[in-house]
Amino acid sequence: MASPNLHTNGVGGTSGSTLATVSPLYTSGEIWYLHSPSGSDAASPRGKERIRPLATLAQALTNAGNNDIIVAMSGHTETLAAITTIAETGLSIIGEGTGSSRPQFIRNVNDELFDITGAGVMLDNLYFPASTTATALGKVRCATAGCIFRNLYFEASTSDDGPQLEFITGAGQALVEGCTFISTAASPADQPATGIQITNAMSDLWMDQVILDGGSSGWANPYALVGTGAVTRLRCTNLDLLRDSDVTLATGTVGYVHVRTKSGSARVVWAA
Amino acid sequence: MASPNIFPNGLGGATPGGLSSLAELYCSGTVRYVHSSGSDSYAGTERVRPLATIQQANTLSAANDIIVLLAGHTQSITTQVNFTQTGLTIIGEGLGAQRPTFTRDIPSGPSSNTDAGIMLSGAGQYIENVAFAPSLQTTSTPTQAGCIGVRETGTQIVNCYFVLGSSRDCAGIDFGAFSGGFADRGRIRDCGVVSVAADSASAPLAAVLLGQASDLFGLVISGLVANGGAAAWRNANSNTGGIRGVSAVQRLRATDLSLLGDTDLTLVTGSTGYIHVRDRSGSARVVWAA
């Protein structure tokens, strides 16, 4: 490995992900900038300078290697018409900006939006609006260990017939922190499926300050967090179950669920 | 498994945030309380009849149980407490001086296998809001393990505070201690390690040791404050004090790191990931071998 890179001013941002704040940053990998309004796609070294960002996530992933950081800058918006596989181990995709200026990734395909297969991938401060093409597949699917999902905002509506965040075989030691999953369906007929789904058995799922919000129309499943596979060592603290967002856990799940706030008929169903 | 236990009022504590707050708690394991005013003849499952020692709580615990250290609990540890049950949770209640506090008084060793204060040896264990005072032992040889040692996968150390001030002190946290190399995908969050040694001769060895046994993978560190105080860390001039990677740390994610009072961070060749430094003072530096 070459000597680590020292970014004396960090990634140069001022809001959003912790990594985006102005502080010295040492990295073993490269940093790639992404901004759809001003960027342009080209092979490396395009995208290494903040003032010459790339335009698409696909190009950023092409340029990036293991342990690199992709900085999606404030105002980045991208509609993806094909599945995006994230296979680089230790890759970080972080967003700058707050609220509606957070980087947005909109699904317009009958497939997963993000399929994470690289161990230790992190997504931080990204915004996933409701899908625009109907699909029963997960929006973000995790099939590997040690991934981090932090400060993500998921909106789900009539086209989201699958989970927003799904853990399948291979997932483990995952952290979900500060994420919000909300149904934006306008009517019960438009209910999305669910927020989080543990499809297959996994070990060590850590959740903290996660908000599951059924909105005005709720979830179709009807659970907002669905465990069809058992979780060995679930640690869930400061969970907000709002507006009829229920939780169901599969038989064999061990650990704890700590509910900070709840509204509507929110409930926890934990199979013996 | 039996149906999970439901605690409508949580664990009954009042410490803000997390498991100790008054909120509904569903858990598959048994909850046991510990306070130095209690008795080890109790079952420890009632808040008003706590156990007296963490050793007894350890003896009684099964996988995925919760041990609650009540506010004001204090205890001297003369023999390493080795927690082997997977998924065990140890949480302290109380803030500031009321935070449960342990003091190491382990004369034997040095042996990394036996002289930590608390050794976390089961996969997926979690410890939160516990403090350590300086070791009572003052021999010139540091122990070979930290106040808290980790040697299994998926371990988390959260909001713990370590005051080191004796030449016998090895480190606050020893992640990957004599493990056979399985302390992967762990997490250190919002912890503080401070040296209060009066001079370099009595300075503790280091604040945090990473990978004493072998390479670590996927370690996440956030909000760690390491403060060398007036005398910093032993061997500070040779980059072996402060936060030290003994073996390579791969996929390290360190954010909001405070390197204060000449605290250095050293990583060996093969380490990958990133280090984000929030604050630094003195001659604090990052030494990352190519």
Coordinates of C-alpha atoms in Angstrom, one line a residue:
Chain A
M1 CA 0.0 0.0 0.0
A2 CA 1.1 3.5 -0.7
S3 CA 1.4 5.9 2.1
P4 CA -2.0 7.1 3.3
N5 CA -3.4 10.3 2.0
L6 CA -3.7 13.2 4.3
H7 CA -6.5 15.6 3.5
T8 CA -5.8 18.5 5.9
N9 CA -9.2 20.0 5.3
G10 CA -11.1 16.8 5.2
V11 CA -13.3 16.3 2.2
G12 CA -14.0 20.0 2.2
G13 CA -17.6 19.9 3.1
T14 CA -19.5 21.6 5.9
S15 CA -22.6 19.6 6.5
G16 CA -24.1 16.1 6.4
S17 CA -22.0 13.1 7.2
T18 CA -19.5 13.4 10.0
L19 CA -16.8 12.7 7.5
A20 CA -17.9 15.7 5.5
T21 CA -16.9 18.2 8.2
V22 CA -13.7 20.2 7.9
S23 CA -11.2 18.2 9.9
P24 CA -7.9 16.5 9.0
L25 CA -8.7 13.1 7.4
Y26 CA -6.2 10.3 6.8
T27 CA -7.2 7.7 4.3
S28 CA -5.7 4.6 2.8
G29 CA -8.0 4.9 -0.2
E30 CA -9.0 7.6 -2.7
I31 CA -11.8 10.1 -2.4
W32 CA -14.2 10.6 -5.3
Y33 CA -16.7 13.4 -5.6
L34 CA -20.1 13.1 -7.2
H35 CA -22.5 15.9 -8.1
S36 CA -25.1 15.5 -10.9
P37 CA -25.7 19.2 -11.6
S38 CA -22.1 20.1 -12.2
G39 CA -20.2 16.8 -12.8
S40 CA -19.0 15.0 -15.8
D41 CA -18.1 11.3 -16.1
A42 CA -14.6 10.1 -17.1
A43 CA -12.1 7.6 -16.0
S44 CA -9.7 8.3 -13.1
P45 CA -8.3 10.8 -12.2
R46 CA -11.6 12.5 -13.0
G47 CA -13.6 12.9 -9.8
K48 CA -10.7 13.2 -7.4
E49 CA -11.0 17.0 -7.2
R50 CA -13.9 18.6 -5.5
I51 CA -14.3 21.1 -8.2
R52 CA -14.4 18.4 -10.9
P53 CA -16.8 15.9 -9.7
L54 CA -18.3 12.9 -11.5
A55 CA -21.9 13.0 -12.6
T56 CA -23.0 9.4 -11.8
L57 CA -22.6 6.8 -9.1
A58 CA -21.9 4.2 -11.7
Q59 CA -18.8 6.1 -12.8
A60 CA -17.7 6.7 -9.3
L61 CA -18.0 2.9 -8.6
T62 CA -16.0 2.2 -11.7
N63 CA -13.2 4.5 -10.6
A64 CA -13.3 3.5 -6.9
G65 CA -11.5 0.6 -5.2
N66 CA -11.6 -1.0 -1.9
N67 CA -11.7 1.3 1.1
D68 CA -12.3 4.4 -1.0
I69 CA -14.8 7.2 -0.2
I70 CA -17.4 8.5 -2.5
V71 CA -18.6 11.9 -1.5
A72 CA -22.1 12.6 -2.9
M73 CA -22.2 16.4 -2.7
S74 CA -25.2 18.4 -1.6
G75 CA -27.8 18.6 -4.4
H76 CA -26.8 15.4 -6.1
T77 CA -29.9 13.7 -7.6
E78 CA -29.8 10.5 -9.6
T79 CA -32.5 8.2 -11.0
L80 CA -31.2 4.7 -11.4
A81 CA -32.7 2.5 -14.1
A82 CA -30.6 -0.5 -13.4
I83 CA -29.4 -2.3 -10.3
T84 CA -26.2 -0.9 -8.7
T85 CA -24.0 -3.5 -7.2
I86 CA -21.6 -2.2 -4.6
A87 CA -18.8 -4.8 -4.4
E88 CA -15.8 -2.9 -3.1
T89 CA -14.9 -3.8 0.4
G90 CA -14.8 -1.1 2.9
L91 CA -16.3 1.5 0.5
S92 CA -18.0 4.5 2.0
I93 CA -20.7 6.5 0.2
I94 CA -21.4 9.6 2.2
G95 CA -23.7 12.4 1.5
E96 CA -23.3 16.1 2.2
G97 CA -26.1 18.5 2.8
T98 CA -29.2 18.3 5.0
G99 CA -32.9 17.9 4.4
S100 CA -34.0 18.0 0.8
S101 CA -30.5 18.9 -0.3
R102 CA -29.2 15.5 0.7
P103 CA -28.1 13.4 -2.2
Q104 CA -31.0 11.5 -3.6
F105 CA -31.1 8.1 -5.3
I106 CA -34.4 7.3 -7.0
R107 CA -35.2 3.8 -8.1
N108 CA -36.8 3.4 -11.5
V109 CA -36.3 -0.3 -12.1
N110 CA -37.9 -3.5 -11.2
D111 CA -34.8 -4.6 -9.3
E112 CA -32.8 -3.7 -6.2
L113 CA -31.5 -0.2 -6.2
F114 CA -28.3 -1.0 -4.3
D115 CA -27.1 -4.6 -4.0
I116 CA -24.3 -4.6 -1.4
T117 CA -21.9 -7.5 -1.7
G118 CA -18.6 -5.9 -0.5
A119 CA -17.8 -6.4 3.2
G120 CA -17.8 -3.4 5.4
V121 CA -19.6 -0.9 3.1
M122 CA -21.0 2.2 4.7
L123 CA -23.8 4.4 3.5
D124 CA -24.2 7.7 5.3
N125 CA -26.6 10.6 5.0
L126 CA -28.4 9.6 1.8
Y127 CA -32.0 10.2 0.7
F128 CA -34.1 7.5 -1.0
P129 CA -37.4 8.8 -2.3
A130 CA -40.2 6.5 -3.2
S131 CA -39.6 4.2 -6.2
T132 CA -41.1 5.2 -9.5
T133 CA -41.2 1.6 -10.9
A134 CA -43.1 -1.1 -9.2
T135 CA -41.0 -3.9 -7.7
A136 CA -41.2 -6.4 -4.9
L137 CA -37.5 -6.4 -4.4
G138 CA -35.6 -4.6 -1.7
K139 CA -34.4 -1.1 -2.2
V140 CA -31.1 -1.5 -0.5
R141 CA -30.1 -5.1 -0.1
C142 CA -27.2 -6.2 2.1
A143 CA -25.6 -9.6 1.6
T144 CA -22.4 -9.2 3.4
A145 CA -20.9 -8.6 6.9
G146 CA -19.9 -5.4 8.7
C147 CA -22.0 -2.9 6.8
I148 CA -23.1 0.4 8.3
F149 CA -26.3 2.3 7.4
R150 CA -26.3 5.7 9.0
N151 CA -28.6 8.7 8.7
L152 CA -30.4 7.3 5.7
Y153 CA -33.9 8.5 4.9
F154 CA -36.2 6.1 3.1
E155 CA -39.6 7.1 1.6
A156 CA -41.8 4.3 0.4
S157 CA -45.1 4.3 -1.5
T158 CA -47.2 2.4 -3.9
S159 CA -44.4 1.1 -6.1
D160 CA -42.4 -0.2 -3.1
D161 CA -43.7 -3.7 -2.8
G162 CA -40.5 -4.9 -1.2
P163 CA -38.6 -3.8 1.9
Q164 CA -36.6 -0.6 2.0
L165 CA -33.6 -2.2 3.6
E166 CA -33.2 -5.9 3.4
F167 CA -30.7 -8.3 5.0
I168 CA -30.2 -11.6 3.3
T169 CA -27.8 -14.5 3.6
G170 CA -24.3 -13.3 4.3
A171 CA -25.3 -10.3 6.3
G172 CA -24.0 -9.9 9.8
Q173 CA -22.5 -7.5 12.3
A174 CA -24.6 -4.7 10.7
L175 CA -25.3 -1.3 12.2
V176 CA -28.4 0.7 11.4
E177 CA -28.2 4.1 13.1
G178 CA -30.2 7.2 12.8
C179 CA -32.2 6.0 9.8
T180 CA -35.9 6.9 9.0
F181 CA -38.3 4.7 7.1
I182 CA -41.6 6.4 6.3
S183 CA -44.6 5.4 4.3
T184 CA -45.6 8.3 2.1
A185 CA -48.6 6.5 0.6
A186 CA -51.6 8.7 -0.1
S187 CA -54.1 6.0 0.7
P188 CA -54.2 2.5 2.1
A189 CA -54.4 1.2 -1.4
D190 CA -51.0 2.6 -2.0
Q191 CA -49.3 1.2 1.0
P192 CA -45.7 0.1 0.6
A193 CA -44.6 -3.3 1.9
T194 CA -42.3 -2.7 4.8
G195 CA -39.3 -0.7 6.1
I196 CA -36.7 -3.2 7.2
Q197 CA -36.8 -6.9 6.5
I198 CA -34.4 -9.6 7.8
T199 CA -35.1 -12.2 5.2
N200 CA -32.6 -14.8 6.3
A201 CA -31.0 -15.6 9.6
M202 CA -28.2 -13.4 10.6
S203 CA -26.0 -12.6 13.6
D204 CA -25.4 -9.2 15.4
L205 CA -27.8 -6.6 14.1
W206 CA -27.4 -3.4 15.9
M207 CA -30.0 -0.7 15.6
D208 CA -30.1 2.7 17.3
Q209 CA -32.3 5.7 16.9
V210 CA -34.3 4.2 14.0
I211 CA -37.6 5.7 13.1
L212 CA -40.3 3.5 11.5
D213 CA -43.3 5.7 10.6
G214 CA -46.4 4.5 8.9
G215 CA -47.4 8.0 7.8
S216 CA -51.1 8.6 7.1
S217 CA -51.7 5.2 5.4
G218 CA -49.4 2.7 7.0
W219 CA -47.5 -0.4 5.8
A220 CA -49.0 -3.2 3.7
N221 CA -47.1 -6.0 5.4
P222 CA -48.5 -4.7 8.0
Y223 CA -45.2 -4.8 9.9
A224 CA -42.7 -2.0 9.4
L225 CA -39.9 -4.3 10.6
V226 CA -40.2 -7.9 9.6
G227 CA -37.9 -10.7 10.7
T228 CA -38.6 -13.8 8.7
G229 CA -35.1 -15.0 9.6
A230 CA -33.9 -15.2 13.2
V231 CA -31.5 -12.7 14.5
T232 CA -28.8 -14.0 16.9
R233 CA -28.0 -11.0 19.1
L234 CA -30.4 -8.2 18.1
R235 CA -29.6 -5.0 19.9
C236 CA -32.2 -2.4 19.2
T237 CA -32.3 0.8 21.3
N238 CA -34.2 4.1 21.0
L239 CA -36.6 2.7 18.4
D240 CA -39.5 4.9 17.4
L241 CA -42.6 3.0 16.2
L242 CA -44.9 5.7 14.9
R243 CA -48.3 5.6 13.4
D244 CA -49.1 1.9 13.4
S245 CA -45.6 0.7 12.7
D246 CA -45.4 -2.8 14.0
V247 CA -42.4 -5.1 14.6
T248 CA -42.4 -8.9 14.2
L249 CA -39.4 -11.1 15.0
A250 CA -38.9 -14.7 13.9
T251 CA -38.7 -17.6 16.3
G252 CA -35.1 -18.0 17.5
T253 CA -34.4 -14.3 17.6
V254 CA -32.4 -13.4 20.8
G255 CA -31.4 -10.0 22.1
Y256 CA -33.5 -7.0 22.9
V257 CA -35.8 -4.3 21.6
H258 CA -36.0 -1.0 23.4
V259 CA -38.9 1.2 22.3
R260 CA -38.4 4.9 22.9
T261 CA -41.6 6.2 21.5
K262 CA -44.7 4.8 19.9
S263 CA -48.0 6.0 18.4
G264 CA -51.1 4.5 16.9
S265 CA -51.4 0.8 17.4
A266 CA -47.7 0.1 17.2
R267 CA -46.7 -3.3 18.6
V268 CA -43.9 -5.8 19.0
V269 CA -44.6 -9.4 18.1
W270 CA -41.8 -11.7 19.0
A271 CA -42.4 -15.3 18.2
A272 CA -41.6 -17.7 21.0
Chain B
M1 CA -36.7 -20.1 23.7
A2 CA -39.4 -18.9 26.0
S3 CA -41.4 -15.8 25.1
P4 CA -39.3 -12.7 25.5
N5 CA -39.6 -10.8 28.8
I6 CA -41.4 -7.5 28.5
F7 CA -40.4 -4.7 30.9
P8 CA -43.0 -1.9 30.4
N9 CA -40.9 0.5 32.4
G10 CA -37.6 -0.7 31.0
L11 CA -34.9 -1.5 33.5
G12 CA -36.3 1.1 35.9
G13 CA -33.3 3.4 35.8
A14 CA -33.3 7.1 34.9
T15 CA -30.0 7.6 33.1
P16 CA -30.8 9.4 29.8
G17 CA -30.6 7.5 26.6
G18 CA -30.2 3.8 25.8
L19 CA -31.3 0.9 27.8
S20 CA -31.4 2.6 31.1
S21 CA -34.1 5.0 30.2
L22 CA -37.7 4.5 31.2
A23 CA -39.0 3.0 28.0
E24 CA -40.5 -0.4 27.0
L25 CA -37.9 -3.1 26.8
Y26 CA -38.4 -6.6 25.2
C27 CA -35.6 -9.0 25.8
S28 CA -34.9 -12.7 25.4
G29 CA -32.5 -12.9 28.3
T30 CA -32.5 -12.4 32.0
V31 CA -31.8 -9.0 33.6
R32 CA -29.6 -9.0 36.7
Y33 CA -28.7 -5.9 38.9
V34 CA -25.5 -5.3 40.7
H35 CA -24.6 -2.8 43.3
S36 CA -21.9 -2.8 45.9
S37 CA -24.5 -2.5 48.6
G38 CA -26.1 -5.7 47.5
S39 CA -25.5 -9.4 48.3
D40 CA -24.2 -12.2 46.2
S41 CA -26.7 -14.5 47.9
Y42 CA -29.5 -12.7 46.0
A43 CA -30.7 -13.9 42.6
G44 CA -30.1 -10.3 41.4
T45 CA -33.1 -10.3 39.2
E46 CA -34.9 -7.6 41.3
R47 CA -33.7 -4.0 41.2
V48 CA -34.1 -3.7 45.0
R49 CA -32.1 -6.9 45.7
P50 CA -29.0 -6.5 43.6
L51 CA -25.9 -8.7 43.6
A52 CA -22.8 -7.3 45.1
T53 CA -20.2 -8.2 42.5
I54 CA -19.9 -8.4 38.8
Q55 CA -18.2 -11.8 39.3
Q56 CA -21.4 -13.3 40.7
A57 CA -23.4 -11.7 37.9
N58 CA -21.0 -13.3 35.5
T59 CA -21.4 -16.7 37.1
L60 CA -25.2 -16.6 36.9
S61 CA -25.4 -15.2 33.4
A62 CA -26.4 -17.0 30.2
A63 CA -26.1 -15.9 26.7
N64 CA -27.9 -12.7 25.8
D65 CA -28.5 -11.7 29.4
I66 CA -28.3 -8.2 30.6
I67 CA -26.2 -7.1 33.7
V68 CA -27.2 -3.7 35.0
L69 CA -24.6 -1.9 37.2
L70 CA -26.6 0.5 39.3
A71 CA -25.5 4.0 39.9
G72 CA -22.8 4.4 42.5
H73 CA -21.5 0.8 42.2
T74 CA -17.8 0.6 42.9
Q75 CA -15.6 -2.5 43.0
S76 CA -12.0 -3.5 43.1
I77 CA -10.9 -6.2 40.7
T78 CA -8.1 -8.4 41.9
T79 CA -8.5 -11.1 39.3
Q80 CA -9.5 -10.7 35.7
V81 CA -13.3 -11.1 35.2
N82 CA -13.7 -13.1 32.0
F83 CA -17.1 -12.9 30.4
T84 CA -17.6 -15.8 28.0
Q85 CA -21.4 -15.8 27.3
T86 CA -22.2 -14.6 23.8
G87 CA -24.4 -11.6 23.4
L88 CA -24.0 -10.5 27.0
T89 CA -24.8 -6.9 27.8
I90 CA -23.2 -4.9 30.7
I91 CA -24.6 -1.4 31.2
G92 CA -23.9 1.1 33.9
E93 CA -26.4 3.6 35.2
G94 CA -25.6 7.0 36.6
L95 CA -23.6 9.9 35.4
G96 CA -20.3 11.5 36.4
A97 CA -19.1 10.3 39.8
Q98 CA -22.1 8.0 40.0
R99 CA -21.1 6.0 37.0
P100 CA -20.1 2.4 38.1
T101 CA -16.4 2.4 38.6
F102 CA -13.9 -0.4 38.8
T103 CA -10.3 -0.3 40.1
R104 CA -7.8 -2.9 39.0
D105 CA -5.6 -4.3 41.7
I106 CA -4.1 -7.3 39.8
P107 CA -0.6 -8.1 41.0
S108 CA 0.1 -11.2 38.9
G109 CA 1.3 -11.5 35.4
P110 CA 2.2 -10.0 33.1
S111 CA 0.0 -12.2 30.9
S112 CA -2.4 -10.9 28.3
N113 CA -4.6 -13.8 28.9
T114 CA -5.2 -13.1 32.6
D115 CA -4.7 -9.6 33.6
A116 CA -7.3 -7.4 32.0
G117 CA -9.8 -5.9 34.3
I118 CA -12.8 -7.1 32.3
M119 CA -12.2 -9.5 29.4
L120 CA -14.9 -9.7 26.8
S121 CA -14.6 -13.2 25.4
G122 CA -18.0 -14.0 23.9
A123 CA -19.1 -13.0 20.5
G124 CA -21.4 -9.9 20.3
Q125 CA -20.9 -8.6 23.8
Y126 CA -21.7 -5.0 24.7
I127 CA -20.5 -2.8 27.6
E128 CA -21.7 0.7 28.2
N129 CA -21.2 3.5 30.7
V130 CA -18.6 2.0 32.9
A131 CA -15.5 3.7 34.4
F132 CA -12.1 2.6 35.5
A133 CA -9.9 4.3 38.0
P134 CA -6.1 4.0 38.0
S135 CA -4.6 0.7 38.9
L136 CA -3.7 0.3 42.6
Q137 CA -0.6 -1.6 41.6
T138 CA 2.5 0.5 41.0
T139 CA 5.1 -2.0 39.8
S140 CA 7.2 -0.8 36.9
T141 CA 5.9 -3.5 34.5
P142 CA 2.6 -2.7 32.9
T143 CA 0.1 -5.5 32.6
Q144 CA -0.3 -7.0 29.1
A145 CA -4.0 -6.3 28.7
G146 CA -6.2 -3.2 29.1
C147 CA -8.8 -2.3 31.6
I148 CA -11.2 -3.8 29.1
G149 CA -9.9 -6.5 26.8
V150 CA -11.7 -7.8 23.7
R151 CA -11.1 -11.1 22.0
E152 CA -14.2 -11.9 20.1
T153 CA -16.2 -10.7 17.1
G154 CA -18.9 -8.1 17.1
T155 CA -18.0 -6.5 20.5
Q156 CA -19.0 -2.9 21.3
I157 CA -17.6 -0.6 24.0
V158 CA -19.7 2.5 24.4
N159 CA -19.4 5.6 26.6
C160 CA -16.8 4.1 28.9
Y161 CA -14.2 6.2 30.7
F162 CA -10.7 5.2 31.7
V163 CA -8.4 7.1 34.0
L164 CA -4.9 5.7 33.9
G165 CA -2.2 6.8 36.2
S166 CA 0.0 3.9 37.2
S167 CA 3.0 2.3 35.6
R168 CA 1.0 -0.9 36.0
D169 CA -1.7 0.4 33.6
C170 CA -1.4 -1.1 30.2
A171 CA -4.2 0.6 28.3
G172 CA -7.8 1.6 28.7
I173 CA -9.0 -0.6 25.8
D174 CA -7.2 -3.5 24.4
F175 CA -9.1 -4.5 21.3
G176 CA -7.9 -7.8 20.0
A177 CA -6.2 -9.0 23.2
F178 CA -4.8 -12.5 23.1
S179 CA -7.7 -13.4 20.9
G180 CA -6.5 -15.7 18.3
G181 CA -7.5 -12.8 16.1
F182 CA -11.2 -12.8 16.2
A183 CA -12.0 -9.4 17.6
D184 CA -13.3 -8.3 14.2
R185 CA -16.1 -5.9 13.3
G186 CA -16.2 -4.3 16.7
R187 CA -17.0 -0.8 17.8
I188 CA -15.7 1.8 20.2
R189 CA -18.1 4.7 20.6
D190 CA -17.9 7.9 22.8
C191 CA -15.2 6.6 25.1
G192 CA -12.5 8.6 26.9
V193 CA -9.1 7.6 28.0
V194 CA -7.0 10.0 30.1
S195 CA -3.6 9.7 31.6
V196 CA -3.2 11.4 35.0
A197 CA 0.4 10.2 35.6
A198 CA 2.5 12.7 37.4
D199 CA 5.7 11.9 35.4
S200 CA 6.9 9.8 32.5
A201 CA 8.2 7.0 34.9
S202 CA 4.7 6.3 36.1
A203 CA 3.0 6.9 32.8
P204 CA 0.7 4.2 31.5
L205 CA 1.7 2.3 28.5
A206 CA -1.0 3.5 26.0
A207 CA -4.6 4.7 25.7
V208 CA -5.8 2.1 23.3
L209 CA -4.1 -1.0 21.8
L210 CA -5.4 -2.5 18.6
G211 CA -4.7 -6.0 17.5
Q212 CA -2.2 -7.2 20.0
A213 CA -2.8 -10.8 18.8
S214 CA -3.3 -10.4 15.1
D215 CA -4.9 -8.2 12.4
L216 CA -8.2 -6.6 13.1
F217 CA -11.0 -6.2 10.5
G218 CA -13.8 -3.7 10.3
L219 CA -13.2 -1.7 13.5
V220 CA -15.4 1.3 13.9
I221 CA -14.3 4.1 16.3
S222 CA -16.3 7.2 16.8
G223 CA -16.0 10.0 19.4
L224 CA -13.0 8.6 21.1
V225 CA -11.1 11.1 23.3
A226 CA -7.5 10.1 24.2
N227 CA -5.8 12.6 26.5
G228 CA -2.2 12.2 27.5
G229 CA -2.5 14.8 30.3
A230 CA 0.8 16.1 31.7
A231 CA 3.0 13.1 31.3
A232 CA 1.3 11.4 28.3
W233 CA 2.0 7.8 27.5
R234 CA 5.0 5.6 28.1
N235 CA 7.3 5.4 25.1
A236 CA 5.6 8.3 23.5
N237 CA 8.8 9.2 21.8
S238 CA 8.9 5.9 19.9
N239 CA 5.4 6.1 18.7
T240 CA 4.2 3.2 20.8
G241 CA 2.0 5.2 23.2
G242 CA -1.4 6.8 22.6
I243 CA -3.5 4.8 20.3
R244 CA -1.4 2.1 18.9
G245 CA -2.1 -0.5 16.2
V246 CA 0.1 -3.4 17.1
S247 CA -1.1 -5.4 14.1
A248 CA -2.7 -4.1 10.9
V249 CA -6.3 -2.8 11.2
Q250 CA -8.1 -3.3 8.0
R251 CA -11.2 -1.3 7.1
L252 CA -10.7 1.0 10.1
R253 CA -13.4 3.8 10.3
A254 CA -12.3 6.3 12.9
T255 CA -14.3 9.5 13.1
D256 CA -14.5 12.4 15.6
L257 CA -11.2 11.4 17.1
S258 CA -9.7 13.7 19.7
L259 CA -5.9 13.4 20.2
L260 CA -5.1 15.5 23.1
G261 CA -2.0 16.1 25.3
D262 CA 0.6 14.6 22.9
T263 CA -1.4 11.6 22.1
D264 CA -0.2 10.0 18.9
L265 CA -2.0 7.4 16.8
T266 CA 0.2 4.8 15.1
L267 CA -0.9 2.2 12.5
V268 CA 1.3 -0.4 11.0
T269 CA 1.8 -1.4 7.4
G270 CA -1.3 -3.0 5.9
S271 CA -3.8 -0.9 7.8
T272 CA -6.6 0.4 5.6
G273 CA -9.6 2.7 6.1
Y274 CA -9.6 6.3 7.4
I275 CA -9.0 8.5 10.4
H276 CA -10.9 11.7 10.9
V277 CA -9.4 13.9 13.6
R278 CA -11.8 16.3 15.2
D279 CA -9.4 17.9 17.8
R280 CA -5.7 17.6 18.7
S281 CA -3.4 19.4 21.0
G282 CA 0.3 19.2 21.9
S283 CA 2.4 17.3 19.5
A284 CA -0.4 14.9 18.6
R285 CA 0.3 13.2 15.3
V286 CA -0.8 10.3 13.1
V287 CA 1.9 7.8 12.1
W288 CA 0.6 5.4 9.5
A289 CA 3.3 3.2 8.0
A290 CA 3.2 2.7 4.3

